[in-house]
Every structure is written in C-alpha cells, then in structure tokens.
Tab-separated table of C-alpha atoms in Angstrom:
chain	number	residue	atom	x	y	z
A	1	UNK	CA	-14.007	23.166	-2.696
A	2	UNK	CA	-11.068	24.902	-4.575
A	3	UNK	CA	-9.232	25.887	-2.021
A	4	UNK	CA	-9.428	21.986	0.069
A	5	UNK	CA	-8.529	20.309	-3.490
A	6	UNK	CA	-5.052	23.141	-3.933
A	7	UNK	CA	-4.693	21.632	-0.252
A	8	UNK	CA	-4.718	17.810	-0.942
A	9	UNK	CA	-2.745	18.880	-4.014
A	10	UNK	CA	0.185	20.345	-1.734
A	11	UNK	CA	0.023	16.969	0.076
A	12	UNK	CA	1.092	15.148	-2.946
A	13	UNK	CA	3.335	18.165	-5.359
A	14	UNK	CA	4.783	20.995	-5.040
A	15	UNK	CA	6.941	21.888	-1.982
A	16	UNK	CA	5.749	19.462	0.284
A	17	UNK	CA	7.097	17.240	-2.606
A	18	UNK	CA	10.499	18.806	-2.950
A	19	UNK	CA	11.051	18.455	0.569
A	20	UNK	CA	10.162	14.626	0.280
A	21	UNK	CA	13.263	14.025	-1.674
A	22	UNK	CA	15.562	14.836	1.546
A	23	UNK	CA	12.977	13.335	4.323
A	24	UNK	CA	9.772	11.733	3.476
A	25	UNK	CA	9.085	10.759	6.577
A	26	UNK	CA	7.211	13.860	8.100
A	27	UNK	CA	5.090	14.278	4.784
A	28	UNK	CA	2.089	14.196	6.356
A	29	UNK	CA	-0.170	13.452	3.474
A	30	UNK	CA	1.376	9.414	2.764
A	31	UNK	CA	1.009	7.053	5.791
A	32	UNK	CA	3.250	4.562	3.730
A	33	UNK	CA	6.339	7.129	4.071
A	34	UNK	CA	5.603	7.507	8.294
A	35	UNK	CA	8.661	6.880	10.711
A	36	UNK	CA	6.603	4.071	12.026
A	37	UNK	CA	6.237	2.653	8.596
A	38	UNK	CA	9.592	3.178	7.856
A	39	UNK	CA	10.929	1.650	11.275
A	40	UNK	CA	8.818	-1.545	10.720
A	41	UNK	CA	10.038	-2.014	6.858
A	42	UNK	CA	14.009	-1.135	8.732
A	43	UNK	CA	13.562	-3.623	11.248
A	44	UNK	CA	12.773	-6.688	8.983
A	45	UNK	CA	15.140	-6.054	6.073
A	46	UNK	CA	17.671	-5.594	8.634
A	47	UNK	CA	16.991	-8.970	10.048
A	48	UNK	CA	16.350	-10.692	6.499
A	49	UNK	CA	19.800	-9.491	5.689
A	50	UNK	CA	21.875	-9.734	9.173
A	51	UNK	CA	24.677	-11.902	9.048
A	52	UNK	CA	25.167	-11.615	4.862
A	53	UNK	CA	28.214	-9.907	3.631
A	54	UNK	CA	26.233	-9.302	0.511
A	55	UNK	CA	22.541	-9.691	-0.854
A	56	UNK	CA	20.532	-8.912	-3.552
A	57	UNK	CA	16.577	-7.709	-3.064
A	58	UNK	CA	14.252	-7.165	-5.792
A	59	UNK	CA	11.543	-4.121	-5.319
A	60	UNK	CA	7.897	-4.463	-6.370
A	61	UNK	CA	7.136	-0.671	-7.532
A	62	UNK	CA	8.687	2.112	-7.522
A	63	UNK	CA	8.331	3.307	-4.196
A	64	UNK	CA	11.254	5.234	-3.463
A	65	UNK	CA	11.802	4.536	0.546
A	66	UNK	CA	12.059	0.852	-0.325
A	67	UNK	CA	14.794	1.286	-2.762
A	68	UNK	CA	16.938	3.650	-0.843
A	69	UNK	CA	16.800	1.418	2.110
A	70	UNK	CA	18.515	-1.421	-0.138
A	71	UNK	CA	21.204	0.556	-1.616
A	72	UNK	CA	22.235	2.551	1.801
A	73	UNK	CA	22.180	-0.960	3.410
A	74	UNK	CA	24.631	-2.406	0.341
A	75	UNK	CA	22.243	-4.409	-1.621
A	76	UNK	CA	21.698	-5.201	-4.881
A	77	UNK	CA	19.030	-3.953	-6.378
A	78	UNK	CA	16.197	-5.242	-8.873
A	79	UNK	CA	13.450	-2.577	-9.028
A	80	UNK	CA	10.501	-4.177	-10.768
A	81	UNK	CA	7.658	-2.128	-11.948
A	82	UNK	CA	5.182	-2.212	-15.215
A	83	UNK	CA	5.180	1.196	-15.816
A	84	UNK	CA	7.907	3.350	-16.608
A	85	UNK	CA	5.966	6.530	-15.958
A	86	UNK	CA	5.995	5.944	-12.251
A	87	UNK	CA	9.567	5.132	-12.353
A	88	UNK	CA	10.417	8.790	-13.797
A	89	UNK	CA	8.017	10.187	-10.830
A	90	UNK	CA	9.574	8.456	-8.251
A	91	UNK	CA	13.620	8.448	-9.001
A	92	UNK	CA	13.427	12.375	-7.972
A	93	UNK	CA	12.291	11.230	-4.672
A	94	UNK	CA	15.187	8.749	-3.994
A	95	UNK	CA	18.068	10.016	-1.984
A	96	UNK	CA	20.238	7.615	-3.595
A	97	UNK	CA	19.685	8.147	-7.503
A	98	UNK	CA	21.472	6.459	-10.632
A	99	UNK	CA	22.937	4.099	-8.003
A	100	UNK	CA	25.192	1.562	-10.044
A	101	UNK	CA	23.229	-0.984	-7.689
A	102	UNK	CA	20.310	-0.609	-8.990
A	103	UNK	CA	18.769	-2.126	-11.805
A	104	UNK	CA	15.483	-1.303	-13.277
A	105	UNK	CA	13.426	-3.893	-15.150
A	106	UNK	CA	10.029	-2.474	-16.999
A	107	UNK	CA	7.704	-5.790	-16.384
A	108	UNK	CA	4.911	-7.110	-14.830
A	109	UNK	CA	5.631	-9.065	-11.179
A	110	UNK	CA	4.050	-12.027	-13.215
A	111	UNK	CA	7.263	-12.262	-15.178
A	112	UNK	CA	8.285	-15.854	-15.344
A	113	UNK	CA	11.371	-14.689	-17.013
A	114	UNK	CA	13.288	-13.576	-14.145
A	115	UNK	CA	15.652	-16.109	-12.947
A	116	UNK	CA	14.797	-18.162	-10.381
A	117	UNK	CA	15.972	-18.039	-6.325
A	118	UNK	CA	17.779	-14.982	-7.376
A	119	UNK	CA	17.068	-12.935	-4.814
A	120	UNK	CA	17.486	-12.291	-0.789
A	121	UNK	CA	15.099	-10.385	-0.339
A	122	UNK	CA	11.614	-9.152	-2.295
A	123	UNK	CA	9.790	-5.844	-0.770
A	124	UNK	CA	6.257	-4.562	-1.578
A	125	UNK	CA	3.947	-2.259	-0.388
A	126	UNK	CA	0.313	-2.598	-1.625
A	127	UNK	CA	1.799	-5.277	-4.330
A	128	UNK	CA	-0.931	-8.081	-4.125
A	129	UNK	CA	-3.483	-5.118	-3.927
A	130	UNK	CA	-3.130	-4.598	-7.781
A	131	UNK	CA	-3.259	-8.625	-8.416
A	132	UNK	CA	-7.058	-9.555	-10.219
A	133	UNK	CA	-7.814	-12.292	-7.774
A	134	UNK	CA	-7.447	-15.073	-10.843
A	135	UNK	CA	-3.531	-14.196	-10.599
A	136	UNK	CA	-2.745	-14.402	-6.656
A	137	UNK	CA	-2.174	-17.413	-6.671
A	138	UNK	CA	0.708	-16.998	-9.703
A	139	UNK	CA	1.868	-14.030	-8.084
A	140	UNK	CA	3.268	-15.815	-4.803
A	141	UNK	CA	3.804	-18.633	-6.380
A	142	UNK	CA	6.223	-16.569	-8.287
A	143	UNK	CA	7.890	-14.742	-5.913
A	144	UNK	CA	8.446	-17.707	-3.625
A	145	UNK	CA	10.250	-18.925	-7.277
A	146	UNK	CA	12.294	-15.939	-6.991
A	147	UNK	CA	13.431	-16.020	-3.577
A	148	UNK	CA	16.369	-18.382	-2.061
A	149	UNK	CA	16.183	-20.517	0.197
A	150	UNK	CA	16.342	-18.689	3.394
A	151	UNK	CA	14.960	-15.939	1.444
A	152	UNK	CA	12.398	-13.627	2.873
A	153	UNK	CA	9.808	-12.118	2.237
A	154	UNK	CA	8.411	-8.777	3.287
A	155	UNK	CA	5.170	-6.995	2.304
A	156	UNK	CA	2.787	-4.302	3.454
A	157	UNK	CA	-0.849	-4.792	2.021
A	158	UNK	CA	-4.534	-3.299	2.133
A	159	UNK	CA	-6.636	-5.964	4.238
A	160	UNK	CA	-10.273	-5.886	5.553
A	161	UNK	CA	-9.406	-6.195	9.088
A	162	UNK	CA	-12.590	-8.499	10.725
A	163	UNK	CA	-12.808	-6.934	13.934
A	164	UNK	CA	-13.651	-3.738	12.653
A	165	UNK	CA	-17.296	-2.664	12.892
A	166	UNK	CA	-19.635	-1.444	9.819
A	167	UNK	CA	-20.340	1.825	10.505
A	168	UNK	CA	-22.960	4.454	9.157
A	169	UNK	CA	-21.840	7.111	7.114
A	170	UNK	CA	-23.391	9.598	8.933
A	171	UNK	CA	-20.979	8.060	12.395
A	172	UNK	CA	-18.065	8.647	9.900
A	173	UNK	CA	-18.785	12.388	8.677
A	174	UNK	CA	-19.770	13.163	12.326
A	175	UNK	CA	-15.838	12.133	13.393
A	176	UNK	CA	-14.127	13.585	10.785
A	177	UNK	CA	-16.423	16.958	10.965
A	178	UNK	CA	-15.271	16.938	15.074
A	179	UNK	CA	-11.810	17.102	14.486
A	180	UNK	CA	-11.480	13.448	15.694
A	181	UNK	CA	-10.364	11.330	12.372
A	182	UNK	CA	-7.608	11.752	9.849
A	183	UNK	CA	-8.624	12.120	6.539
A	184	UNK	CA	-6.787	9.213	5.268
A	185	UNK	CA	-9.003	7.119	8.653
A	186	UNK	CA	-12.269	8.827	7.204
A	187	UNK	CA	-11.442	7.709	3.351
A	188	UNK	CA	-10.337	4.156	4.623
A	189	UNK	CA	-13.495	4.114	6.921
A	190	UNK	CA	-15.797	4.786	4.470
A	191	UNK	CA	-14.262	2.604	1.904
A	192	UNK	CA	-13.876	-0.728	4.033
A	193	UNK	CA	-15.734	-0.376	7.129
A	194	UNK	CA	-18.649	1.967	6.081
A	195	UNK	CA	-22.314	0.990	5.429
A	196	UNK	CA	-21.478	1.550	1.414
A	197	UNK	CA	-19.047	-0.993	1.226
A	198	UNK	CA	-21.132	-3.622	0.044
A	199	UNK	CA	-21.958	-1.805	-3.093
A	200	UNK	CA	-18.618	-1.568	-4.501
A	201	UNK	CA	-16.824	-4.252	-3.028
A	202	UNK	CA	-17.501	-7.897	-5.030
A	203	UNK	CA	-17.468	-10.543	-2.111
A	204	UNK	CA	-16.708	-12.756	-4.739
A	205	UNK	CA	-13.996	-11.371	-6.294
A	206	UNK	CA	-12.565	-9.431	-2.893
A	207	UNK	CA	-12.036	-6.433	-5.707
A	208	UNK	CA	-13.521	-2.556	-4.965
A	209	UNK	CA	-13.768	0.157	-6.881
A	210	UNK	CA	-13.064	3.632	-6.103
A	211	UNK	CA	-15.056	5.114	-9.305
A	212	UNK	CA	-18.100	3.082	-7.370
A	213	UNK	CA	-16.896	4.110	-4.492
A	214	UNK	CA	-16.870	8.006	-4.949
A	215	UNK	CA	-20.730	7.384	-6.870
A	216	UNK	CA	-21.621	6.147	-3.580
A	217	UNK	CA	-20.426	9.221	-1.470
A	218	UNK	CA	-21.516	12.206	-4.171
A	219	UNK	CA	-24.797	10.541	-3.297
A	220	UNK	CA	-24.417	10.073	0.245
A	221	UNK	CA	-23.613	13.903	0.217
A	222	UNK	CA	-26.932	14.925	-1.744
A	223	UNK	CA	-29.231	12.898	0.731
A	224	UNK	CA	-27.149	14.531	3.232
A	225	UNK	CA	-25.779	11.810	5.152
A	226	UNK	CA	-22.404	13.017	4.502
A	227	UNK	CA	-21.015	16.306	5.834
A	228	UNK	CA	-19.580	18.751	3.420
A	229	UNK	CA	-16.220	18.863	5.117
A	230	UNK	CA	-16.015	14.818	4.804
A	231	UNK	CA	-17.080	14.812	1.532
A	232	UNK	CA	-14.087	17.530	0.259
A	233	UNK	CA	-11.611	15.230	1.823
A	234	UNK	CA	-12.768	12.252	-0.524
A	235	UNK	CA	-12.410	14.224	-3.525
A	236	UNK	CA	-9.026	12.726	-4.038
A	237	UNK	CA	-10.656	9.368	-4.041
A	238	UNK	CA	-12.440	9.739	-7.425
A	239	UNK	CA	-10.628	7.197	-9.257
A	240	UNK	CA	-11.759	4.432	-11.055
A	241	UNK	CA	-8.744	2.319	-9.963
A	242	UNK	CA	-9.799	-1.568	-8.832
A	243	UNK	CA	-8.410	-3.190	-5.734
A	244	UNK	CA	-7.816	-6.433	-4.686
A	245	UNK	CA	-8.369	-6.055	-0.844
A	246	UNK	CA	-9.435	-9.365	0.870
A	247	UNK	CA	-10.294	-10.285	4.592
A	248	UNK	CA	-6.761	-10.568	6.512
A	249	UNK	CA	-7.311	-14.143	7.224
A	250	UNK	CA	-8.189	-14.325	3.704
A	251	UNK	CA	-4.733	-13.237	2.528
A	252	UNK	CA	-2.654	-14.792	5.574
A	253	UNK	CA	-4.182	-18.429	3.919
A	254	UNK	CA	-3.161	-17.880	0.592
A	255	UNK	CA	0.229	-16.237	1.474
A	256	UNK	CA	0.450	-19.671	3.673
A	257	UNK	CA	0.032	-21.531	0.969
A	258	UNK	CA	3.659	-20.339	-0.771
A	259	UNK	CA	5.212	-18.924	2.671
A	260	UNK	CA	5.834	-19.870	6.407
A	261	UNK	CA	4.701	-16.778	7.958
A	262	UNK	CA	6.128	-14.720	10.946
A	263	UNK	CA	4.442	-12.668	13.044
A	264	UNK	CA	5.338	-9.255	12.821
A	265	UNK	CA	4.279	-6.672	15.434
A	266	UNK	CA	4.137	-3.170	13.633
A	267	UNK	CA	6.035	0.136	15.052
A	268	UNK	CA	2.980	2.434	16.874
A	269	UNK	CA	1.125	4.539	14.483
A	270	UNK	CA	-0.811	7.451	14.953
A	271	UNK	CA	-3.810	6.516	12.009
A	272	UNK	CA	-6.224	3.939	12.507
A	273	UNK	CA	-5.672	2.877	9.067
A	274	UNK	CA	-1.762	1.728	9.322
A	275	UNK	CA	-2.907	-0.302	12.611
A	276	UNK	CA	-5.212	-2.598	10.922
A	277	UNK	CA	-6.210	-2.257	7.616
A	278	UNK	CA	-2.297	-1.555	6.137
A	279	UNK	CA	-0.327	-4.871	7.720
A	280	UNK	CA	2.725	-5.996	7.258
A	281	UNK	CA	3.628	-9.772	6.444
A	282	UNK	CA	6.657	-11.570	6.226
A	283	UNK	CA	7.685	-15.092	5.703
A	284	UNK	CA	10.217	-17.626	4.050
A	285	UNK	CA	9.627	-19.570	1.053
A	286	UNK	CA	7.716	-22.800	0.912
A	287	UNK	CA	9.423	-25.191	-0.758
A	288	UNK	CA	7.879	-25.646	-4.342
C-alpha cells in the first residue's frame, strides 16, 4: 500500500504542488481546481460583476482559485476563513500574493460582526458543507445580511443528488478495479450512493462521517466485498471530519428561503462527481 499512499501524496504535495502555484487547473488530483470548475466559477463572477466599475467580494476559505479570480478581475477582497493554518497553506498557491486588495479576516462565516450589505459578491466552495445543520439557517441568513442589494451569490456545495442509484459495494470495487471510475467517482460513490451510506450518514441531521465511513470500508475489505485496489484509493479518506451534505432539493429549499435562485448549467466535466453531487448555486438576496 506504500507505494499507492506516496502516490495520493504526490496528488496533494510535492511537485505536483509546486506546479499548482502557476496552473492548478491540470492538477489532476482536485476536481474543485478543473478548467470546467474554473470556467463555471469565471462565468458567474463575471456576470455578478459586469457592468460595475468597482466591487468588493468576500471569500469563504481559503481556496486560492477563488481569490485570484477577484483580484485579477479588480475586486476587493475579504478572504474569510477560521483558521489561519489553512491560510499559510494556501497563499503559496495564489498567483496573486500580498495583493494590497486583499484583506484577510481570521473568523468564523457566523460572524455577525462584519458590516452589513458590504459586499458584491460572496464565493464558496463546500462552505455550507462544514455548517452543523442547527446553524444553516444563520449561515444564509448571514450572508444574505452581507450582500447588497443586487448582490449575488455564488456557491459550489456537496449534495446527495436523488436520481442517483444505491449501489453495492461490490458494483463499485468492480468499476474502479476495470479501469472504468476515477478514484475521486469511487470515494464519492461509496460515500453517498453506496449500500454503506446509511450507516454513517444521520438522516436526521443530513451530517456523515468519514472516520465511520472508512470503519465501514476496512470492513467491507475483510469480508471481501471490496477489491484491494478500491480499497488503497480510500485510504486518503480516513478522516474523522463531519459533513453536512443534504439531498439537493433539501439545500435548494433552504437556500430559497434567504435567496432567489438561478439556474446555473455547469461547464462539462469529465468525473461523475462534479456533474451531480458537487453543484453550483447562485442567487440574489431575499430581502430580510
């Protein structure tokens, strides 16, 4: 297993990561950073921001591609993320670093204290997947607070896709062991579409758990119902980080609640799970 785990590792560090910092979008091992991706999040901040001389966008996270794409289109910038650490691991990535543009706040995206319709635009990607369920409700309520009017929203978020069928583990390994599934479609497979789902995933609480999660496979792999290959290429997933991930009608109702929603139609993808499982939404505010 060594020599797959040095693998996955190369995916994420090292050179692969070097070369990230000048074009992320061949890195092969992030669907977040594809050109399709990339196109999608291009086309709607470029309509949220056509006919303004000026704007100002705030950034959930640290994610570098987000940021860069404000400050090479002129905006300024409020990059909002809880933990410092990943904003160290992430400026290296950023084409445009120490930008004068760009502020960076240490703080929750709870944060009542940042001043109200102050923004443009607000960007996310997987934001409301690291929201308990108790706080969803706060947390667009509080970025529709933050917003303009006229503002918009955009957001890329980890749904359960309906339409998608439960599938047996053994289906899964047999795809991934014939060449025929990304590894990133096998993890996401397994984790939201797969027979085991149930067991980690609280219906009540639309929250799963990746420590569960990889319990579930080491096991699947003893009784053998999950090939070897498969079960190497989950190693990654051995976490014990918690997810909010809810039914995509699920989230387009609450997001309703605090946005009027546009349809977007995403750039073509080549991995299942950045077709339907990774959408994109974007709306303007409600008013309060």
């Amino acid at each position: 297993m060594a020599g797959y785990i040095d693998q996955k590792k190369d995916e994420w560090s090292g050179q692969v990561a070097a070369a990230r910092t000048k074009d992320r979008s061949q890195y092969p091992g992030g669907p977040s950073a594809s050109p399709a991706i990339l196109a999608t999040y291009a086309r709607l901040i470029n309509s949220a921001i056509a006919g303004k001389q000026a704007f100002t966008a705030c950034v959930l996270g640290a994610t570098p591609e987000l940021r860069d794409m404000v400050l090479e289109r002129g905006g300024n910038l409020t990059t909002l993320d809880i933990s410092d650490e990943m904003i160290a691991k992430c400026a290296p990535l950023m084409r445009h670093q120490e930008n004068t543009r760009e502020t960076v706040r240490i703080a929750s995206w709870l944060d009542a204290s940042l001043p109200a319709a102050a923004f443009d635009l607000v960007l996310g990607d997987g934001a409301s997947n690291n929201i308990p369920p108790d706080k969803q409700t706060e947390f667009f309520a509080n970025l529709r607070r933050l917003l303009r009017p006229g503002g918009t929203l955009v957001l890329r978020e980890g749904v359960i896709h309906p339409d998608r069928p439960v599938r047996t583990v053994a289906e899964i390994s047999r795809e991934f062991d014939e060449g025929g599934a990304h590894w990133f479609d096998t993890f996401y497979d397994l984790y939201l579409y797969s027979e085991l789902t149930p067991r980690y995933r609280d219906p009540e609480t639309s929250r799963t758990n990746l420590g569960a999660f990889w319990e579930e496979i080491r096991q699947a792999r003893e009784s053998g119902g999950l090939g070897q290959a498969a079960f190497e290429a989950m190693w990654w997933f051995r976490g014990k980080i918690i997810h909010t991930i809810y039914l995509k009608p699920e989230l387009e109702k609450l997001m309703a609640g605090h946005f009027f929603l546009s349809p977007v139609a995403p750039d073509p993808d080549h991995l299942r799970m950045t077709k339907d499982s990774w959408l994109f939404f974007a709306g303007r505010p409600r008013n309060p």
